[in-house]
Structures are given as C-alpha cells and as structure tokens.
Tab-separated table of C-alpha atoms in Angstrom:
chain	number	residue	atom	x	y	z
T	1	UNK	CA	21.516	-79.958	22.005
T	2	UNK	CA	19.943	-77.158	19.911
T	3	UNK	CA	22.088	-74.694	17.848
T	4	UNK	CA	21.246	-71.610	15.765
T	5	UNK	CA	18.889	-68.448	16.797
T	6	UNK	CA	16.127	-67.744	18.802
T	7	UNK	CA	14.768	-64.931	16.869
T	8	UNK	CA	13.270	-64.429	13.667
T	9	UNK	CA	11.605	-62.048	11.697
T	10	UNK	CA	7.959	-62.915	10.540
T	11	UNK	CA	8.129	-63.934	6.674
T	12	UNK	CA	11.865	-65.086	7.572
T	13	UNK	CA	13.662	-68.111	8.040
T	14	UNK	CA	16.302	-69.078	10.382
T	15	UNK	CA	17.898	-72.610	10.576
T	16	UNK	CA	18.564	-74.389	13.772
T	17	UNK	CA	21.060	-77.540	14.295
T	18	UNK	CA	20.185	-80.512	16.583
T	19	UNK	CA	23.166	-82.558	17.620
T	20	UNK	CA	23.614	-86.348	17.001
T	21	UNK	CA	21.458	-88.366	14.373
T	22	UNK	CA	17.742	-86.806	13.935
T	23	UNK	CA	14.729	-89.097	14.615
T	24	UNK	CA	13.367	-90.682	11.373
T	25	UNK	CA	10.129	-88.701	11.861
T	26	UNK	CA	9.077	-84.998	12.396
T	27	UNK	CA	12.479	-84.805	14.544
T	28	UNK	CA	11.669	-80.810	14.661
T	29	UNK	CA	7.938	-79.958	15.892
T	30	UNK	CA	6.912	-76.322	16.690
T	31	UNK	CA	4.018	-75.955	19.660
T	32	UNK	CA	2.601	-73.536	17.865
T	33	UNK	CA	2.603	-73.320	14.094
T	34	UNK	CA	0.685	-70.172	13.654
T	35	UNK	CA	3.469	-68.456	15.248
T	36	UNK	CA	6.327	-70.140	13.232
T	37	UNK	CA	6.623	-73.521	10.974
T	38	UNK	CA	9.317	-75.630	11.219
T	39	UNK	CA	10.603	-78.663	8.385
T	40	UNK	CA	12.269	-81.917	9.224
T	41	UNK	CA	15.571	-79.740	8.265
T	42	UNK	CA	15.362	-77.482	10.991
T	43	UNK	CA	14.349	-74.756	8.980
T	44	UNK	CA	11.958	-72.490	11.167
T	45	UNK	CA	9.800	-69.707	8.966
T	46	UNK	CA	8.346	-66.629	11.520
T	47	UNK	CA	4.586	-66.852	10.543
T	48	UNK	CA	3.414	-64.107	12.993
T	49	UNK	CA	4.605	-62.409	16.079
T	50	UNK	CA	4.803	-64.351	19.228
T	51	UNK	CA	6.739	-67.259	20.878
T	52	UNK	CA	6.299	-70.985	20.056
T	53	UNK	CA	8.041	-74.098	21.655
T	54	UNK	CA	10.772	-76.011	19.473
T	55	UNK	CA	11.759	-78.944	19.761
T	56	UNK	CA	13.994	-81.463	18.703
T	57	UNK	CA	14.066	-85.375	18.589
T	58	UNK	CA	17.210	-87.526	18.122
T	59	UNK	CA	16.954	-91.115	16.674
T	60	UNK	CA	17.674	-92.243	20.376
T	61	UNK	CA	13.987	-90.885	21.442
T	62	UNK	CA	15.471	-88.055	23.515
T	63	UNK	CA	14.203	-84.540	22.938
T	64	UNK	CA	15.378	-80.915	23.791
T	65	UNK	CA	13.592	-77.733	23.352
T	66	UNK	CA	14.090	-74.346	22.157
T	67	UNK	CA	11.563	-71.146	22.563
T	68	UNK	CA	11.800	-69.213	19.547
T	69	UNK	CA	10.578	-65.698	19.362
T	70	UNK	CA	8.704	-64.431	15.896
T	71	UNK	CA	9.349	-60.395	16.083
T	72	UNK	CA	6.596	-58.050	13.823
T	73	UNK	CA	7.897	-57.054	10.516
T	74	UNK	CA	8.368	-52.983	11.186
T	75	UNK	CA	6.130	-50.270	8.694
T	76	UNK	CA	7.221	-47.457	7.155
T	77	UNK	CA	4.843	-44.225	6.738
T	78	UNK	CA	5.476	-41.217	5.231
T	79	UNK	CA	4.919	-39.515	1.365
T	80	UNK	CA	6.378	-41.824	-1.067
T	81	UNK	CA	7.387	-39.203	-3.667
T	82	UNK	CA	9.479	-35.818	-3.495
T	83	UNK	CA	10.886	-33.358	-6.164
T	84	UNK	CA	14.770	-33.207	-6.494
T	85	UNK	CA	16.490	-30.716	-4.339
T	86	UNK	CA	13.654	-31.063	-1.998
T	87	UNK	CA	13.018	-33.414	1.700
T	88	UNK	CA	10.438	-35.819	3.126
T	89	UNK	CA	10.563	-37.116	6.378
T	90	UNK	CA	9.613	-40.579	6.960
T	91	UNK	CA	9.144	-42.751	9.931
T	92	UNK	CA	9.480	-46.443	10.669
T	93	UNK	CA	8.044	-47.982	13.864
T	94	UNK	CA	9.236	-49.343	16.524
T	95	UNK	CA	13.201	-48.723	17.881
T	96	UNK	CA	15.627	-48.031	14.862
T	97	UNK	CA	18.667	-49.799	14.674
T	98	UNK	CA	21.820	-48.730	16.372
T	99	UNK	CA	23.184	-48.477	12.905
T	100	UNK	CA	21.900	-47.515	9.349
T	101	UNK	CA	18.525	-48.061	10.335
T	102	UNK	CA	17.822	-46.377	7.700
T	103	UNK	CA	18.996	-46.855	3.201
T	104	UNK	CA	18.912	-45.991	0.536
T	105	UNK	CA	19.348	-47.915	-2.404
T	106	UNK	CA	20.091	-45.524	-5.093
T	107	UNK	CA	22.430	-42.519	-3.781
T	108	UNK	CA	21.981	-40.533	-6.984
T	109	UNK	CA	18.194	-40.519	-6.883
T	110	UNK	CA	18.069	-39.837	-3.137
T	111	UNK	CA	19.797	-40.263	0.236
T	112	UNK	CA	18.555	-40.703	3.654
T	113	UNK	CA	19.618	-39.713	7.257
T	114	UNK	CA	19.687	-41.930	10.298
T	115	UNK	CA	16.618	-39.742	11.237
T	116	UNK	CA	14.427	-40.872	8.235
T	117	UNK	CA	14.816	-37.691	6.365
T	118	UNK	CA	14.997	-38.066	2.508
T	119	UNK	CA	16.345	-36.089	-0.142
T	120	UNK	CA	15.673	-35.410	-3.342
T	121	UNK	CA	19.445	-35.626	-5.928
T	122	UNK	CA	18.028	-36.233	-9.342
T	123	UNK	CA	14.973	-37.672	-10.711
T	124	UNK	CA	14.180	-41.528	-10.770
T	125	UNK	CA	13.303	-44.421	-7.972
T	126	UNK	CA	15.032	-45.967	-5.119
T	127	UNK	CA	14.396	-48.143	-2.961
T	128	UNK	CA	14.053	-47.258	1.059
T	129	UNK	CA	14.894	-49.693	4.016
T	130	UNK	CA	14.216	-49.494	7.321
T	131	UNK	CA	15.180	-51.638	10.090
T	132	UNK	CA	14.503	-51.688	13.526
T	133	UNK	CA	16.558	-53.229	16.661
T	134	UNK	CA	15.338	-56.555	16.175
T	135	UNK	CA	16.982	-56.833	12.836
T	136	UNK	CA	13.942	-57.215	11.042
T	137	UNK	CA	13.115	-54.074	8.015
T	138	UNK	CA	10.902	-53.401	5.361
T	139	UNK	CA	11.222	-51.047	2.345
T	140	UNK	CA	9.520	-48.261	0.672
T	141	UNK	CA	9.954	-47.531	-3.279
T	142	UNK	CA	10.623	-43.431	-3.392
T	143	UNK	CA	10.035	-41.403	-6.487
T	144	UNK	CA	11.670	-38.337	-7.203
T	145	UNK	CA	10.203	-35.968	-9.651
T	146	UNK	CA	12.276	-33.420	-11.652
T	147	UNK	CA	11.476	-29.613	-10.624
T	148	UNK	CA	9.590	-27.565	-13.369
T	149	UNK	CA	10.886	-25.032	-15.685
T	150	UNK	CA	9.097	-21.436	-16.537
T	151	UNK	CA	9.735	-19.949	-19.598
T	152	UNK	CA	8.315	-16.932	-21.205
T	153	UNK	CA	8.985	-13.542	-20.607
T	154	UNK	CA	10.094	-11.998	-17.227
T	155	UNK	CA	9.239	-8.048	-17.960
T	156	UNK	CA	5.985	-6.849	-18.428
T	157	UNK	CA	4.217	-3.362	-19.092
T	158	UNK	CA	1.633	-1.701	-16.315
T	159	UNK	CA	-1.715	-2.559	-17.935
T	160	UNK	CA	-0.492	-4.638	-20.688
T	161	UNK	CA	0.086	-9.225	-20.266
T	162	UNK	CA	2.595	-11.787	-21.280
T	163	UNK	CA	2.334	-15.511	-20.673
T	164	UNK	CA	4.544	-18.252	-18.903
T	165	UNK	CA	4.286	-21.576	-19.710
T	166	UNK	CA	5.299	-24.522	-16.899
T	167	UNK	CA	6.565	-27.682	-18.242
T	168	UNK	CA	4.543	-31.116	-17.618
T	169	UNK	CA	1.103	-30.771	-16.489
T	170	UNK	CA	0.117	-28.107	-13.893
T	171	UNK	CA	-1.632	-29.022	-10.786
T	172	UNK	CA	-5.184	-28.933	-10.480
T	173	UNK	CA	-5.527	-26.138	-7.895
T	174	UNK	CA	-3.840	-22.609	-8.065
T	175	UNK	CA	-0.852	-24.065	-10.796
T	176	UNK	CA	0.232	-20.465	-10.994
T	177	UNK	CA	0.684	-17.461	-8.244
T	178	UNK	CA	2.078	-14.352	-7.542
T	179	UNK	CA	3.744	-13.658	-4.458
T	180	UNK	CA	2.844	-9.795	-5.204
T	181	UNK	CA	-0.273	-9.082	-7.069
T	182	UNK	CA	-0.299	-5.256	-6.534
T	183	UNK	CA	2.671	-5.726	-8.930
T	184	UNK	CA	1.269	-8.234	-11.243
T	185	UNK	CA	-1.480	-10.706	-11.060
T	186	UNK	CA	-1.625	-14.391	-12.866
T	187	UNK	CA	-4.014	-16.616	-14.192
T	188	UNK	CA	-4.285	-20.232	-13.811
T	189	UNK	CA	-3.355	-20.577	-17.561
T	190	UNK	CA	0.010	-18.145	-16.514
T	191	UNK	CA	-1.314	-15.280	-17.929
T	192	UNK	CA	0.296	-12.414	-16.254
T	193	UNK	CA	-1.001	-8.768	-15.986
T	194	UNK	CA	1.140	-5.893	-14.897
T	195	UNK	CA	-1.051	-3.668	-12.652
T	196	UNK	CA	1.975	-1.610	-10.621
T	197	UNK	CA	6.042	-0.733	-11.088
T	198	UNK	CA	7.699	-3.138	-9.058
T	199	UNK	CA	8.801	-6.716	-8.522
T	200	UNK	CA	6.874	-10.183	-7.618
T	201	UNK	CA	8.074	-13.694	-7.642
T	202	UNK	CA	5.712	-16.103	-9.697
T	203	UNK	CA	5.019	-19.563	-8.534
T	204	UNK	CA	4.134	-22.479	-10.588
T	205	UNK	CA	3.342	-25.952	-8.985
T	206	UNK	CA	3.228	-29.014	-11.379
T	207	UNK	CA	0.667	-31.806	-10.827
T	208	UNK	CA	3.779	-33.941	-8.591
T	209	UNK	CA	3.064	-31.088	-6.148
C-alpha cells in the first residue's frame, strides 16, 4: 500500500510511505519526472503542474501506484510599496483560501484583509503571503514609506511669497500644488505667491509617490 498525499505544490515536497520492506532498487519511480521527482525515500518534489504516475516496489517484486497531482505555485500582482496611513490593493490568482488567504508578516509595518487590501501602520518592510485553495502561496516583500512633512510658513501677503520646504526628495513631476491658485499659486521649488484673500490647501508629493 501507498500512504501520504496526493498533492503537492510545485517547488514542494511531500513524502509518501510504502508498506512492507522496499525493493533494493529505485523502489519509488515517477512516470513522469518533469512533472514531479521522486528519491528511493519516497520523497516526491512538484517540478511543474500536472499529474504523474507513482509507484512503488516492495522487495517481494509487487508494485502499487499512486497519481500524484503537482498544483501551480499562485502570483501575486499589485504595487509593492505604499505610504503609512495609506492602502493598496493586491490580488493573488486563482481561488483564495477559505482562511487567511491572505498575511502579513509584520503587523506594525502593515496589515492585510482577507480581500488583499493592505495598509500602511508605520514605515519599514513586511513580508506578504498569499495562498490559494490548494494550499500552495507565494509572498510579496511590501515597503511602506513614511508620509512627508511641510514646514515653512502658512500665512502669506497678496502680492508678496514665502517658501515651504518638503522633507526627502520631491517627485519629479508637479512635487508641489495648490488646490486654489486664485488664492495662491506654487512653484515646483514651493515657492508660494499670494495673489487673492482667501484659503488653499498646498500639496506636496515626495519621490515614493
């Protein structure tokens, strides 16, 4: 008789148990060893998906056979950074597990819902995992990038400028905006020019986005 799974992941290894005394050579052969490999130990490795043919010799001559079934590593795609206090959605393919099919390795740098939805708790790396119904998962290494600070000053005179200044290094494209700029207008370099009485909210993106 044959013991042990019938399923494993490709890259894996699962171990399977043939009864009585095995034959003195290649008592374990797999039909098809570019699906899965198998050692004189019983040890099957999943080489690539598909089914292969098993089977096992005792030292009496007599043989039994097992089909084993290699299942497809799942992927994971999605942005691989986010800034704290902020979400990215990511998706894994295939079914999800019934349970935790998606997590998270490091709480305090992010979390992530059953849904795949990540969020940013304080700046650093963790590691992602995703696993589908088959059991088999793959990860994803998520950064999480501290939000900017602006500091300069907040009031400024029609006609006249003050600057802001953005920590780390501003993004290549539009670093700096104003949400109003009948009120006040800014520069790339976060120079900002009062043209009317009034309120605007300034923007400044840093080159993590």
């Amino acid at each position: 008789t044959i013991t042990g799974p019938t399923a494993v992941c490709d890259g894996l290894t699962i171990t399977l148990t043939g009864s009585g005394t095995p034959a003195a050579a290649n008592p374990w052969v797999s039909s098809n060893t570019g699906v899965a490999t198998i050692t004189n130990a019983g040890v099957v490795t999943g080489v690539n998906p598909g089914t292969t043919v098993i089977t096992y010799t005792n030292n009496n001559g007599c043989s039994n056979t097992v089909t084993i079934t290699v299942n497809a590593q799942p992927t994971i795609t999605g942005p691989t950074a986010v800034c704290d206090g902020l979400t990215i959605t990511l998706t894994g393919s295939g079914t999800p597990a019934a349970a935790n099919p998606w997590t998270s390795s490091n709480t305090g740098v992010a979390t992530v819902t059953n849904a795949g939805v990540v969020t940013g708790v304080n700046p650093g790396t963790t590691v992602i995992t995703y696993t589908n119904n088959n059991g088999c998962s793959n990860t994803v290494t998520i950064t999480v990038n501290a939000q900017p600070t602006i500091t300069g000053t907040l009031t400024v005179c029609v006609g006249s400028t003050t600057t802001l200044t953005g920590s780390g290094t501003p993004a290549a494209a539009n670093p700096w905006v104003s949400s109003n700029t009948g009120v006040a207008t800014v520069t790339n370099a976060g120079v900002l020019t009062g043209v009317a009485a009034g309120t605007t909210t300034i923007t400044y993106t840093n080159n993590n986005g």
